[in-house]
XYZ file of C-alpha atoms in Angstrom:
602
model
C 28.886 109.081 82.254
C 30.662 108.759 79.567
C 32.015 112.451 78.894
C 32.843 111.972 83.498
C 34.914 108.890 82.140
C 37.040 110.700 79.435
C 37.183 113.626 81.374
C 38.745 111.526 84.276
C 40.630 109.737 81.283
C 42.377 113.429 80.210
C 43.227 114.288 84.433
C 45.103 110.761 84.059
C 47.532 111.709 80.788
C 47.395 115.086 81.871
C 49.305 113.684 85.343
C 51.039 111.266 83.549
C 53.218 113.621 81.130
C 54.979 115.301 83.513
C 56.207 112.229 85.279
C 57.268 110.369 81.573
C 59.263 113.273 80.752
C 60.934 113.337 83.848
C 61.565 110.063 83.278
C 62.562 110.152 79.950
C 65.189 112.984 81.674
C 66.411 110.130 84.502
C 66.400 107.428 81.879
C 68.756 109.728 78.928
C 70.848 111.531 81.713
C 72.025 108.190 82.656
C 73.677 107.800 79.418
C 75.508 110.915 80.298
C 78.569 111.561 83.074
C 76.514 113.336 84.814
C 74.774 109.968 87.022
C 77.639 108.716 88.450
C 76.195 106.196 91.441
C 79.726 105.216 92.200
C 78.293 101.231 93.262
C 81.206 99.326 95.729
C 82.652 97.297 93.216
C 83.842 97.984 89.627
C 85.083 95.982 87.131
C 88.997 95.995 87.783
C 91.353 97.478 85.064
C 93.534 94.670 83.344
C 92.300 92.221 85.418
C 89.368 90.279 82.694
C 87.085 88.468 84.743
C 87.919 90.120 87.706
C 86.124 92.904 90.061
C 87.346 95.173 92.919
C 86.371 97.203 95.688
C 85.813 101.131 94.186
C 88.400 103.394 95.863
C 85.367 106.711 94.878
C 83.372 105.077 96.382
C 83.275 107.040 99.471
C 82.080 110.262 96.536
C 78.885 108.231 96.112
C 77.659 110.878 98.958
C 78.780 114.077 98.276
C 76.929 116.492 96.053
C 80.680 117.828 95.010
C 83.140 115.312 94.501
C 85.621 117.881 95.526
C 83.589 117.824 99.139
C 84.632 114.045 99.503
C 86.947 113.540 102.369
C 90.390 111.981 101.053
C 88.712 107.726 102.097
C 89.185 105.597 99.695
C 88.681 100.778 100.793
C 91.439 99.142 100.154
C 91.641 97.565 97.349
C 91.043 94.303 96.552
C 90.808 92.061 93.364
C 87.740 89.426 93.358
C 86.689 87.741 90.326
C 83.454 88.355 88.990
C 82.265 84.879 88.769
C 82.412 83.511 92.475
C 84.229 79.915 91.335
C 82.025 76.715 92.266
C 83.003 75.999 95.903
C 84.076 78.975 96.774
C 83.267 80.459 100.275
C 83.116 84.327 100.650
C 83.358 86.088 103.802
C 82.526 90.064 103.956
C 83.688 92.036 106.257
C 81.713 95.434 107.813
C 83.080 98.744 109.533
C 85.074 102.010 109.963
C 88.489 101.996 110.137
C 88.686 100.275 113.203
C 87.580 97.001 110.812
C 89.295 98.119 108.150
C 92.969 97.746 109.672
C 93.805 101.828 110.026
C 96.890 101.842 110.108
C 98.071 99.193 108.947
C 95.697 98.909 105.932
C 94.885 96.368 103.393
C 96.389 93.211 105.459
C 96.496 94.479 108.717
C 92.961 94.268 108.807
C 91.515 91.106 111.059
C 89.973 90.395 107.624
C 93.694 89.839 106.507
C 94.241 88.175 109.870
C 91.167 85.737 109.939
C 92.082 84.628 105.980
C 95.186 83.858 107.254
C 94.090 81.444 109.490
C 91.202 79.716 107.477
C 94.298 79.376 105.059
C 96.077 77.347 107.867
C 92.627 75.298 109.442
C 91.032 74.638 106.005
C 94.147 74.393 103.429
C 91.788 72.441 100.655
C 89.004 74.941 100.532
C 88.869 77.595 99.158
C 88.075 80.588 102.102
C 87.721 83.907 100.218
C 87.572 87.143 103.224
C 86.166 90.737 101.449
C 87.035 93.905 103.283
C 84.189 96.639 102.762
C 85.448 98.584 106.002
C 86.569 101.852 105.053
C 87.765 104.564 107.509
C 85.088 107.635 109.067
C 81.835 105.171 107.728
C 78.781 104.351 109.901
C 75.877 102.260 110.185
C 74.044 104.413 107.172
C 77.173 103.476 104.792
C 76.828 99.437 105.613
C 73.119 99.328 105.128
C 73.788 101.779 101.813
C 75.942 99.528 100.628
C 74.492 96.413 101.735
C 72.588 95.334 97.992
C 76.065 95.639 96.617
C 77.240 93.198 98.600
C 74.832 90.555 97.745
C 75.583 90.339 94.051
C 78.387 88.840 95.134
C 76.960 86.514 96.672
C 78.584 86.357 99.985
C 77.785 83.410 102.415
C 79.013 85.553 105.291
C 78.830 88.719 106.648
C 80.477 90.041 109.895
C 80.013 93.346 111.305
C 82.133 95.315 113.714
C 80.855 98.704 113.539
C 79.609 101.390 115.623
C 82.387 103.767 116.764
C 81.067 106.739 113.837
C 77.658 106.746 114.697
C 78.307 109.960 115.829
C 81.014 111.675 114.548
C 81.289 109.679 111.247
C 79.808 111.306 107.642
C 76.407 111.706 108.574
C 76.633 111.093 112.082
C 74.816 113.377 114.491
C 77.920 115.297 115.547
C 79.523 115.303 112.309
C 80.822 118.114 110.414
C 80.268 115.531 107.182
C 76.337 115.685 106.322
C 75.654 115.267 110.461
C 72.931 118.193 109.584
C 69.724 116.532 109.550
C 67.336 114.443 110.609
C 67.365 110.526 109.948
C 63.921 110.163 107.945
C 65.330 112.970 105.864
C 69.313 110.848 106.091
C 67.987 108.509 103.990
C 66.008 110.058 101.367
C 68.427 112.162 100.472
C 70.330 108.503 100.412
C 67.389 107.745 97.814
C 67.514 110.525 96.142
C 70.547 110.786 95.185
C 70.752 107.667 93.030
C 69.150 109.398 90.217
C 70.217 110.570 88.139
C 68.463 114.250 87.940
C 69.027 114.813 91.407
C 72.093 114.422 90.860
C 72.095 117.412 88.007
C 70.366 119.693 90.084
C 72.118 118.658 92.634
C 76.022 119.883 90.437
C 74.071 122.852 88.962
C 73.743 124.524 92.615
C 76.923 123.394 93.238
C 77.900 125.520 90.162
C 76.311 128.302 90.962
C 76.636 128.888 94.744
C 78.768 131.149 95.666
C 79.458 129.420 99.337
C 83.489 128.835 99.465
C 84.159 124.719 100.761
C 86.960 124.418 102.442
C 89.011 121.683 100.276
C 90.136 118.178 101.833
C 93.522 119.134 101.673
C 93.745 122.713 103.529
C 92.372 121.098 106.962
C 94.930 119.052 109.115
C 93.157 115.617 110.095
C 89.967 113.681 109.156
C 89.665 113.569 113.039
C 89.873 117.762 112.905
C 87.469 117.926 109.955
C 84.722 115.684 110.621
C 84.043 116.934 114.658
C 81.931 119.307 114.651
C 79.380 118.965 117.671
C 81.691 118.493 120.188
C 80.127 117.986 122.904
C 77.931 115.360 122.773
C 76.915 114.754 126.536
C 75.357 111.189 127.395
C 71.785 110.858 127.142
C 71.617 114.118 125.897
C 68.997 114.471 122.764
C 72.244 113.709 120.774
C 73.081 111.347 121.601
C 70.072 110.003 121.734
C 69.633 110.246 118.095
C 73.002 108.544 117.545
C 71.537 105.626 119.240
C 68.734 105.458 117.563
C 70.398 105.866 113.796
C 72.284 102.885 115.430
C 68.892 100.423 115.747
C 66.948 101.854 112.877
C 70.236 101.236 110.775
C 71.246 97.538 111.936
C 67.712 96.295 112.036
C 67.419 97.163 108.634
C 71.116 95.951 107.832
C 70.260 92.969 109.207
C 66.751 92.130 107.447
C 68.460 92.890 104.373
C 70.963 89.803 104.744
C 68.957 87.714 105.906
C 65.561 87.805 103.368
C 68.267 87.273 100.995
C 69.478 84.104 103.063
C 72.591 85.109 104.275
C 73.532 84.809 107.613
C 75.143 87.897 110.203
C 77.305 86.954 112.848
C 77.633 90.792 114.885
C 80.443 91.336 117.430
C 80.691 93.750 120.298
C 82.823 96.982 119.925
C 86.366 97.665 121.677
C 87.959 101.166 122.380
C 90.714 102.110 124.531
C 90.593 102.485 128.294
C 93.181 104.299 129.352
C 93.178 107.152 126.626
C 91.982 110.205 128.569
C 89.141 111.776 127.959
C 88.912 114.049 125.087
C 87.166 116.856 125.899
C 85.568 117.124 129.721
C 83.015 118.995 130.993
C 85.199 120.543 133.810
C 88.836 119.947 134.130
C 90.795 117.543 136.935
C 90.727 118.339 139.813
C 93.601 119.276 141.863
C 93.843 116.236 144.663
C 95.823 115.535 147.374
C 99.576 113.429 147.159
C 99.261 110.780 149.132
C 97.230 108.511 147.252
C 94.217 107.575 149.645
C 93.541 111.183 150.184
C 92.986 111.805 146.745
C 90.279 108.891 145.680
C 88.510 110.216 148.813
C 88.870 114.116 147.208
C 87.847 112.606 144.160
C 84.843 109.704 145.428
C 83.494 113.307 146.894
C 83.861 115.516 144.300
C 81.421 112.480 141.821
C 78.917 112.686 144.498
C 78.630 116.154 143.875
C 78.228 115.546 139.686
C 79.194 112.010 138.402
C 79.453 113.621 134.649
C 82.472 114.920 134.740
C 84.590 112.232 132.426
C 87.822 113.869 133.695
C 87.289 112.516 137.766
C 86.528 109.461 136.620
C 89.989 108.957 135.116
C 91.949 110.531 137.134
C 89.390 107.930 140.194
C 90.087 105.172 137.418
C 94.216 105.799 137.583
C 94.612 105.719 141.079
C 92.171 102.577 142.065
C 93.963 100.829 139.066
C 98.064 101.746 140.898
C 95.817 100.648 144.429
C 95.396 97.675 143.117
C 91.411 97.829 142.700
C 90.942 96.723 139.267
C 87.984 96.398 139.229
C 86.899 99.201 140.250
C 89.533 101.409 138.928
C 88.080 99.460 135.533
C 84.456 101.198 136.067
C 85.433 104.728 135.920
C 87.726 103.905 132.816
C 84.485 103.103 131.137
C 82.752 105.741 132.970
C 85.188 108.678 131.878
C 84.803 106.926 128.552
C 81.098 107.242 128.666
C 81.668 110.602 129.369
C 83.476 112.199 126.917
C 82.148 114.801 125.473
C 84.412 114.065 121.997
C 82.023 110.793 121.060
C 84.651 109.587 118.608
C 84.536 106.214 120.353
C 81.361 103.932 121.115
C 79.621 104.352 124.235
C 78.284 101.327 125.832
C 74.541 101.311 124.974
C 75.948 100.560 121.097
C 77.225 97.539 122.550
C 73.821 96.854 124.391
C 72.418 97.887 121.267
C 74.604 95.087 119.118
C 73.574 92.252 121.833
C 69.828 93.463 121.580
C 69.664 93.157 117.983
C 71.431 89.240 117.632
C 68.587 88.135 121.087
C 65.963 89.478 117.878
C 67.072 88.358 114.912
C 68.809 84.804 116.686
C 72.198 86.396 115.263
C 75.388 84.823 116.167
C 76.576 87.407 118.886
C 80.458 87.391 119.511
C 82.444 89.427 122.459
C 84.721 90.913 121.182
C 85.725 93.614 124.000
C 85.549 90.639 125.929
C 88.454 88.552 123.859
C 90.378 91.895 124.221
C 89.764 91.516 127.790
C 90.873 88.329 128.706
C 94.494 88.624 126.666
C 95.685 92.176 129.531
C 97.065 92.086 132.199
C 94.486 93.677 134.684
C 91.346 93.301 132.625
C 91.407 96.490 131.170
C 91.416 97.920 128.004
C 94.415 99.743 127.314
C 97.916 100.666 125.071
C 99.140 97.075 125.107
C 96.761 95.886 122.358
C 95.539 100.063 121.323
C 97.680 102.457 119.396
C 95.504 105.594 120.653
C 92.366 105.282 121.257
C 90.215 102.441 119.541
C 92.379 100.934 116.596
C 94.099 97.969 117.475
C 97.958 97.205 117.078
C 98.404 94.206 115.106
C 98.341 91.730 118.057
C 94.750 93.266 119.075
C 93.825 92.286 115.733
C 95.158 88.944 115.388
C 92.442 88.810 118.777
C 89.560 90.495 116.929
C 89.827 88.475 114.094
C 90.868 84.471 116.868
C 87.355 86.428 118.550
C 85.671 85.847 114.888
C 87.131 82.714 114.778
C 84.545 79.980 116.147
C 81.738 81.998 114.514
C 82.902 80.908 111.327
C 83.503 77.662 111.946
C 80.384 76.943 113.447
C 79.251 77.863 109.446
C 81.534 76.029 108.011
C 82.500 72.797 109.115
C 85.297 72.383 111.692
C 88.635 72.965 110.500
C 90.248 69.728 108.818
C 93.692 71.022 110.345
C 95.030 71.517 114.037
C 96.987 74.372 114.183
C 97.672 77.137 117.490
C 97.144 80.310 116.983
C 99.948 81.216 118.231
C 101.897 79.553 114.867
C 99.241 82.038 112.533
C 100.538 84.524 114.871
C 103.903 83.988 114.085
C 103.054 84.325 109.419
C 100.510 86.819 110.314
C 100.477 88.924 106.882
C 102.130 92.509 108.236
C 105.966 92.958 106.720
C 108.377 95.126 108.214
C 108.011 97.856 105.974
C 104.324 97.826 106.962
C 104.035 98.103 110.508
C 107.265 100.847 110.531
C 104.810 102.993 108.107
C 101.823 102.873 110.776
C 104.335 103.440 113.629
C 104.429 106.371 111.287
C 100.988 107.193 110.781
C 100.065 106.793 114.675
C 102.644 109.841 115.554
C 101.175 112.756 113.158
C 97.581 111.768 113.536
C 98.253 112.446 117.575
C 100.448 114.975 116.809
C 96.998 116.389 116.256
C 93.695 117.112 117.114
C 91.865 116.197 119.818
C 95.508 114.550 120.830
C 96.897 117.636 121.325
C 95.496 121.421 121.378
C 98.158 122.420 118.727
C 99.616 120.481 116.015
C 103.604 119.293 116.137
C 105.195 118.409 113.227
C 106.863 114.368 113.574
C 110.481 113.045 112.325
C 109.952 109.553 111.080
C 112.886 107.844 112.655
C 115.825 106.510 111.693
C 116.332 105.182 108.610
C 119.218 102.536 108.857
C 117.499 98.833 107.189
C 115.964 98.897 103.916
C 112.895 98.347 106.047
C 112.980 101.657 107.616
C 114.276 103.595 104.528
C 110.927 101.321 102.140
C 108.487 102.802 105.143
C 109.966 106.215 104.586
C 109.604 106.017 100.400
C 106.440 104.578 101.624
C 105.594 107.905 102.874
C 106.469 110.090 99.919
C 104.798 108.057 97.141
C 106.765 104.408 96.617
C 103.306 102.369 96.471
C 103.129 99.206 98.497
C 103.557 96.685 95.043
C 106.752 98.762 94.235
C 107.477 98.358 98.000
C 106.954 94.976 98.058
C 108.970 93.642 95.100
C 112.116 95.342 96.542
C 111.298 93.820 99.986
C 111.278 90.426 98.105
C 113.711 91.241 96.431
C 115.883 91.735 99.229
C 114.645 89.049 101.525
C 115.210 86.328 98.782
C 119.264 87.893 98.373
C 119.650 87.679 102.350
C 118.488 83.904 102.265
C 115.689 84.830 104.212
C 112.904 81.985 102.842
C 110.601 82.658 105.578
C 110.874 86.627 104.955
C 110.757 86.080 101.211
C 107.689 83.489 101.155
C 105.151 86.125 103.369
C 106.130 89.338 100.803
C 105.498 86.968 97.916
C 102.784 85.627 99.621
C 101.158 88.921 100.377
C 101.919 90.001 96.550
C 99.792 87.495 94.947
C 97.220 87.704 97.597
C 97.232 91.569 95.904
C 96.891 90.091 92.440
C 95.416 87.572 92.496
C 95.572 86.565 89.167
C 99.402 85.858 88.839
C 100.305 82.843 88.735
C 103.697 83.082 89.026
C 103.345 84.340 91.855
C 101.609 81.987 93.981
C 104.166 79.443 92.130
C 106.819 82.243 94.125
C 105.388 82.123 97.175
C 104.944 78.208 96.939
C 108.387 77.523 96.236
C 109.983 80.352 99.149
C 107.955 78.257 101.667
C 108.882 75.444 100.958
C 112.124 76.496 101.083
C 111.239 77.214 104.942
C 109.965 74.120 104.664
C 106.130 75.139 105.279
C 104.873 72.547 103.698
C 100.889 73.511 104.267
C 101.131 77.039 103.115
C 103.338 75.293 99.974
C 101.442 73.455 98.938
C 97.974 75.919 99.120
C 100.394 78.568 97.215
C 101.374 75.885 94.541
C 97.771 74.872 94.437
C 96.626 78.271 93.256
C 99.469 78.600 89.797
C 97.765 74.769 89.204
C 94.833 76.069 89.400
C 95.518 79.444 87.299
C 98.028 77.694 85.245
C 96.740 73.925 84.701
C 99.208 73.200 81.654
C 101.782 74.375 83.447
C 104.331 71.464 84.268
C 106.292 72.761 86.078
C 104.115 74.328 88.360
C 101.957 70.718 89.132
C 105.667 68.795 89.450
C 106.982 71.517 92.074
C 103.312 70.335 93.960
C 104.192 66.926 93.415
C 107.422 67.050 95.514
C 105.792 69.139 97.687
C 102.508 66.822 98.659
C 105.895 63.884 98.680
C 108.067 65.297 101.784
C 104.127 66.228 103.457
C 103.862 62.625 103.039
C 100.691 62.600 100.679
C 102.738 60.293 98.218
C 98.149 59.495 96.905
C 97.791 63.320 96.168
C 101.918 63.981 94.780
C 101.019 60.528 92.740
C 97.950 62.218 90.615
C 99.766 65.561 90.053
C 102.726 63.634 87.828
C 100.198 61.516 85.544
C 98.767 65.149 85.518
C 101.546 66.317 83.717
C 101.846 63.145 81.741
C 98.351 63.314 80.955
C 99.621 66.372 78.845
C 103.017 65.883 78.287
C 103.827 61.346 77.957
C 106.837 61.168 77.760
C 108.563 64.005 80.432
C 111.531 62.425 81.602
C 110.859 63.755 85.311
C 107.101 62.955 85.906
C 108.038 59.119 84.154
C 111.131 58.995 86.502
C 108.797 60.029 89.411
C 105.833 58.475 89.440
C 107.819 54.700 88.188
C 109.205 56.001 92.374
C 106.015 56.947 93.911
C 104.350 53.900 92.480
C 107.485 51.444 93.650
C 107.436 52.822 97.502
C 103.345 53.133 97.549
C 103.254 49.761 96.735
C 106.062 48.680 98.943
C 103.998 50.874 101.410
C 100.963 48.814 100.654
C 103.464 45.352 101.495
C 104.244 46.597 105.041
C 100.430 47.322 105.853
C 99.521 44.472 107.925
C 95.709 42.750 107.025
C 92.827 43.647 108.335
């Protein structure tokens, strides 16, 4: 009996030795440059106490970082230790959640942040955008644990367009091969230093030449491997199933952590002609009624031809039959074989997900549809196939607002959507640059068969010149600083205030930037945002007496005398002999006494 025990112990030790060796190697490799975990958040260089979204996150998915596409989450700086009372809302998704082509401040996250500033001026809301072009539900789930490290209070998900042609999509040239299980195994193994070492050795020894992203045309051209994914085909169903499995796992992760989730239906351009159809457009009679009849007859014979559905939809819309036109526009999208736009089944999955997990569901597609003149989402709200224009992104954020306020209580101020739209966080430079990006995008695959160059356009104004310089490498920060100076010189305080506010929102540790934004909003008679940014300045530099005095002035003109007096008293607590503060204190005390004396007895 003792010999058997000794033999068993020997086998156990023998089996554990290689595991211990591997474990030791794994531990040692994690202290070397071999190991690159590429977390979602990294320490912000030059900003102690802040983290930022990792510009190299996309490399997390590629064995050779040089093969990773040039994609990144727009940089956002976040206080590492969550401030007491701050409410953090995190948005997840792909390029249409990231705000392409406008960038961070044109995204629905930024639009929502701007709305919350107006509605909850005293509350510290922070909307954090973790969306990135070309990613799908694999990345959403993969970074969910990273998101939990910043202690979110609410998650909003606007995703589903990239399940077929995004990174790890079922029809993608970028890590698209393999089953759902094998892709998840790959993601888990990529977290190991030993696996990364093996990948690097294989990449170094391999003689296979891989085209560099820089030698390709557009990301859409690079990523579309399986052009033909027919409705209800095995590959189509694989995309739906991977989305369902990943989204269920994503929601479970957040619910187990006690974080509520809001999901949103997706919208895309129904007026975009199909990219790839199983058959060419049909030659039809010129007369409308005869053409409609010919297309209807053809579709009875083969109802899976996207181009025919699109032809019929255009004719029906011109004839005034909007409901039928909408139906066929959607069928044209459903049968588009090049799946850059999510099929209707994705929204069906999102509705089922919300029902199964008791989530708040926002029908953003319906919200955008209601904003159109004919109930069909087209180029009035979309730039091309699926990216909204500035108004479209604004409406997305508006559609989420009711769900957000249901968690955090009724707004403390009444502000119309029109007023918020007027100060959307985009400058003319941002809009001009976005227009040029769309020109470039639509001058290449799959919008045209042969790529062609496009011109930027006139450069007569400073805004046009700065937008052009941005295409040549001028940074957003430099561009915005020049734009701020220009608007100040032109005595346009409202425009200057917007730019100054964006500069502070981009660099939230700069008290003086917040102070300048507050002063400019005061000059433009926007007292609500003046106070908002002046409070930010005071919070960052509580001993800067000028900041407090200017905040007191704003409160005074906003008829908030007690708050004004409180700020003046804070100044006197730091400098009892401050002449301006003493004078303001006397004036405020006298006026408040007079007002109290005029109040009738209750």
